[in-house]
Each structure stands twice: as C-alpha cells, then as structure tokens.
Amino acid sequence: MKDGEEATGQAGSRPKRADARRNEKTLLDAAAAVFVRSGVEAPVRDIAAEAGVGTATIYRHFPTRADLIIGVYRHQVEACAEAGPALLATSPTPYAALAGWIDRFVDFLVTKHGLAAVLQSDNAGFEALHAYFLDRLVPVCTDLLAAATASGEIRTDVQAIALMRGVGNLCIGAETDPRYDARQLVGVLIAGLRGPI
C-alpha cells in the first residue's frame, strides 16, 4: 500500500505543488474515464491520449498499473467524500443533498468497472483500500442522514452503513447488463427513506 500512498501524495510523502496536484488529478480523471470505457486493463497509451500527455508522464506519477488503479480508486473516493458537505451546503433540503450524494455514490460504484476485482488479487492491499473507503464515506453518509433526519424529511431507523450496503447491492451487475437500471432501483430505495418516521 505504501507505493500507492506515495503515488497519490498520501502518508509519508512531501506535499505536492499545486500544479503537480492538478496534473495528477488530470491523469486520474483520464484513467477513470478510460477504465469506464475499456476496463482496467486498457493500454496506458489510451490513458495518456485521454489526458493529453505522453506515456512517460503517467509512469512518472504511477510506476505500475497497480499504483494507477489505487490512485484512481482513492481519487474517486475522495471526490465522493468531498461532495457530501458541498451538497449539504448548496442543496435546497438535506434530503435533496442526501439523494444527490447517493446518486454520486452510485456513479462511483457502477463506474469503477473492475477496479475491485483487480485489487482483490492483493488481499492485504484490498482490505486497506476497503477500510479507507469505509473510513472516508460512512461518516459523510452519516452526516447526510443525520441532517435529513433532523429536518424531519426521512425515517430515523436507517444507519449509513446499511444504506450504503443496500445501494452497493443494488449496483451489482449494473456494468455488465444494459437491461438492468441500478439507478432506478436506488431511486426507489431513497424514496423509501421518506416512509414511516
């Protein structure tokens, strides 16, 4: 995990300059887009073309494919985590913020397109990333649920981890079956939060 952390400017490494962080974000966004279209085994040259850089630039930031996959996963988790407070501050109601965040969470789950399967080949590394995922996203969902509960918009008996697991289960297989609309079923689940309070 240490390599992945260093590659993404996490624990133990010097803080990166603003331009270096922007460049890394561009590479991670490009890699995520290519992974969605072509899977995590997509050629590095495709990611470089999407980012508008040479392949050497990608290898300088992410020396191995595993480093790149870990970087994309962490980047997407961070984007989802940061969206929660932003939505709570800008949405018309806490329930709207929660629904908007769950929509982004669905995007994350559906579009990671094979990331988890590849990462599970390194069980210790996958467990560390899964713990990171929970540590970053469960508190965000908890805060959104608490705000919507306090406003009287939703029922009071749903915990963040249970809601996230339910959403995750509804997203299983969505990337491989075009007939299955996970977002529609997740919408039904979120509407059900307004049930008996």
Coordinates of C-alpha atoms in Angstrom, one line a residue:
M1 CA 0.0 0.0 0.0
K2 CA 2.9 2.3 0.7
D3 CA 3.7 2.7 -3.0
G4 CA 0.1 3.6 -3.8
E5 CA 0.1 6.1 -1.0
E6 CA 3.2 7.7 -2.2
A7 CA 1.9 7.8 -5.8
T8 CA -1.1 9.7 -4.7
G9 CA 0.6 12.2 -2.3
Q10 CA -0.6 10.5 0.8
A11 CA 1.0 9.4 4.1
G12 CA 4.8 9.9 4.3
S13 CA 5.4 12.0 1.2
R14 CA 6.1 15.7 0.8
P15 CA 3.1 17.8 0.0
K16 CA 2.9 18.3 -3.8
R17 CA 2.9 21.7 -5.5
A18 CA -0.5 22.9 -6.8
D19 CA 0.5 22.3 -10.4
A20 CA 1.7 18.8 -9.6
R21 CA -1.6 18.1 -7.9
R22 CA -3.6 19.4 -10.9
N23 CA -1.5 17.3 -13.3
E24 CA -2.1 14.2 -11.1
K25 CA -5.8 15.0 -11.0
T26 CA -5.9 15.3 -14.8
L27 CA -4.2 11.9 -15.1
L28 CA -6.5 10.2 -12.6
D29 CA -9.6 11.7 -14.3
A30 CA -8.4 10.5 -17.6
A31 CA -7.6 7.0 -16.3
A32 CA -11.0 6.8 -14.7
A33 CA -12.7 7.7 -17.9
V34 CA -10.7 5.1 -19.9
F35 CA -11.3 2.5 -17.2
V36 CA -15.1 3.1 -17.5
R37 CA -15.0 2.6 -21.3
S38 CA -12.4 -0.1 -21.6
G39 CA -11.7 -1.7 -18.2
V40 CA -8.7 -1.5 -16.0
E41 CA -6.5 -3.4 -18.5
A42 CA -6.8 -0.6 -21.0
P43 CA -3.4 0.4 -22.6
V44 CA -1.5 3.2 -20.9
R45 CA -1.3 4.9 -24.3
D46 CA -5.1 5.3 -24.3
I47 CA -4.9 7.0 -20.8
A48 CA -2.1 9.2 -22.0
A49 CA -4.1 10.2 -25.1
E50 CA -7.2 11.0 -22.9
A51 CA -5.0 13.1 -20.6
G52 CA -3.1 14.8 -23.5
V53 CA 0.3 13.7 -22.2
G54 CA 3.0 11.2 -23.1
T55 CA 3.1 7.7 -21.5
A56 CA 6.3 8.6 -19.7
T57 CA 4.3 11.2 -17.7
I58 CA 1.9 8.6 -16.5
Y59 CA 4.7 6.2 -15.5
R60 CA 6.5 9.1 -13.7
H61 CA 3.4 9.6 -11.5
F62 CA 2.3 5.9 -11.3
P63 CA 5.2 3.5 -11.9
T64 CA 2.9 0.4 -12.0
R65 CA -0.6 -0.3 -13.1
A66 CA -1.5 -1.2 -9.5
D67 CA -0.3 2.3 -8.5
L68 CA -2.6 3.8 -11.1
I69 CA -5.6 1.7 -10.1
I70 CA -5.1 2.5 -6.5
G71 CA -4.7 6.2 -7.4
V72 CA -7.9 6.2 -9.4
Y73 CA -9.8 4.4 -6.6
R74 CA -8.6 6.8 -3.9
H75 CA -9.3 9.8 -6.1
Q76 CA -12.9 8.7 -6.7
V77 CA -13.4 8.0 -3.0
E78 CA -12.1 11.5 -2.2
A79 CA -14.3 13.1 -4.8
C80 CA -17.4 11.3 -3.3
A81 CA -16.4 12.2 0.2
E82 CA -15.9 15.9 -0.7
A83 CA -19.3 16.0 -2.5
G84 CA -21.3 15.3 0.7
P85 CA -20.6 18.6 2.6
A86 CA -20.8 20.6 -0.6
L87 CA -24.2 19.2 -1.4
L88 CA -25.4 19.8 2.1
A89 CA -24.3 23.4 1.9
T90 CA -25.9 24.0 -1.6
S91 CA -29.0 21.8 -1.8
P92 CA -32.5 23.1 -1.1
T93 CA -33.1 20.5 1.6
P94 CA -31.0 17.9 3.5
Y95 CA -33.0 15.1 1.8
A96 CA -32.1 16.6 -1.6
A97 CA -28.4 16.7 -0.5
L98 CA -28.6 13.0 0.6
A99 CA -30.3 12.0 -2.7
G100 CA -27.7 13.9 -4.7
W101 CA -24.9 12.3 -2.8
I102 CA -26.3 8.8 -3.2
D103 CA -26.5 9.5 -7.0
R104 CA -22.8 10.2 -6.9
F105 CA -22.1 7.2 -4.8
V106 CA -23.9 5.1 -7.5
D107 CA -21.7 6.6 -10.1
F108 CA -18.7 5.6 -8.1
L109 CA -19.9 2.0 -7.6
V110 CA -21.0 1.4 -11.2
T111 CA -18.1 3.1 -12.9
K112 CA -15.2 1.6 -11.0
H113 CA -15.6 -1.2 -13.7
G114 CA -13.4 -3.9 -12.5
L115 CA -11.2 -2.0 -10.0
A116 CA -12.3 -4.0 -7.0
A117 CA -11.8 -7.3 -8.8
V118 CA -8.2 -6.4 -9.8
L119 CA -7.4 -5.0 -6.3
Q120 CA -8.7 -8.2 -4.6
S121 CA -5.8 -10.1 -6.1
D122 CA -3.7 -8.3 -3.4
N123 CA -5.8 -9.2 -0.4
A124 CA -4.0 -7.1 2.2
G125 CA -3.9 -4.1 -0.2
F126 CA -7.6 -4.5 -1.0
E127 CA -8.5 -4.7 2.7
A128 CA -6.6 -1.5 3.4
L129 CA -8.4 0.3 0.5
H130 CA -11.8 -1.0 1.6
A131 CA -11.1 0.3 5.1
Y132 CA -10.1 3.6 3.6
F133 CA -13.4 3.6 1.6
L134 CA -15.4 3.0 4.7
D135 CA -13.4 5.5 6.8
R136 CA -14.0 8.3 4.3
L137 CA -17.5 7.6 3.1
V138 CA -19.5 6.2 6.1
P139 CA -19.1 9.5 8.1
V140 CA -20.2 11.5 5.1
C141 CA -23.4 9.4 4.7
T142 CA -23.9 9.5 8.4
D143 CA -23.9 13.3 8.4
L144 CA -26.3 13.5 5.5
L145 CA -28.7 11.1 7.1
A146 CA -28.5 13.0 10.4
A147 CA -29.3 16.3 8.7
A148 CA -32.2 14.8 6.8
T149 CA -33.5 13.1 9.9
A150 CA -33.2 16.3 12.0
S151 CA -35.2 18.1 9.4
G152 CA -38.0 15.5 9.7
E153 CA -37.7 14.5 6.0
I154 CA -36.8 10.8 6.5
R155 CA -37.3 7.9 8.8
T156 CA -35.0 7.7 11.8
D157 CA -34.1 4.0 11.8
V158 CA -31.6 3.7 8.9
Q159 CA -27.9 3.7 9.5
A160 CA -25.3 4.9 7.0
I161 CA -23.5 1.5 6.6
A162 CA -26.8 -0.3 6.0
L163 CA -27.9 2.3 3.4
M164 CA -24.5 2.2 1.6
R165 CA -24.5 -1.6 1.6
G166 CA -28.1 -1.7 0.2
V167 CA -27.1 0.8 -2.5
G168 CA -24.0 -1.3 -3.3
N169 CA -26.0 -4.5 -3.6
L170 CA -28.4 -2.8 -6.0
C171 CA -25.5 -1.8 -8.2
I172 CA -24.0 -5.3 -8.5
G173 CA -24.0 -6.3 -12.2
A174 CA -25.1 -2.9 -13.5
E175 CA -21.9 -2.5 -15.5
T176 CA -22.4 -5.8 -17.3
D177 CA -26.2 -5.9 -18.0
P178 CA -27.5 -2.9 -20.0
R179 CA -31.1 -4.1 -19.3
Y180 CA -30.6 -3.5 -15.6
D181 CA -31.1 0.1 -14.3
A182 CA -29.5 0.2 -10.9
R183 CA -30.1 3.9 -10.6
Q184 CA -33.9 3.4 -10.9
L185 CA -33.9 0.9 -8.1
V186 CA -31.7 3.0 -5.9
G187 CA -34.1 5.9 -6.5
V188 CA -36.9 3.7 -5.2
L189 CA -34.8 2.9 -2.1
I190 CA -34.0 6.5 -1.4
A191 CA -37.7 7.5 -1.9
G192 CA -38.5 4.8 0.7
L193 CA -36.5 6.7 3.3
R194 CA -39.4 9.1 3.4
G195 CA -41.6 6.2 4.8
P196 CA -42.9 6.0 8.3
I197 CA -40.8 8.2 10.5

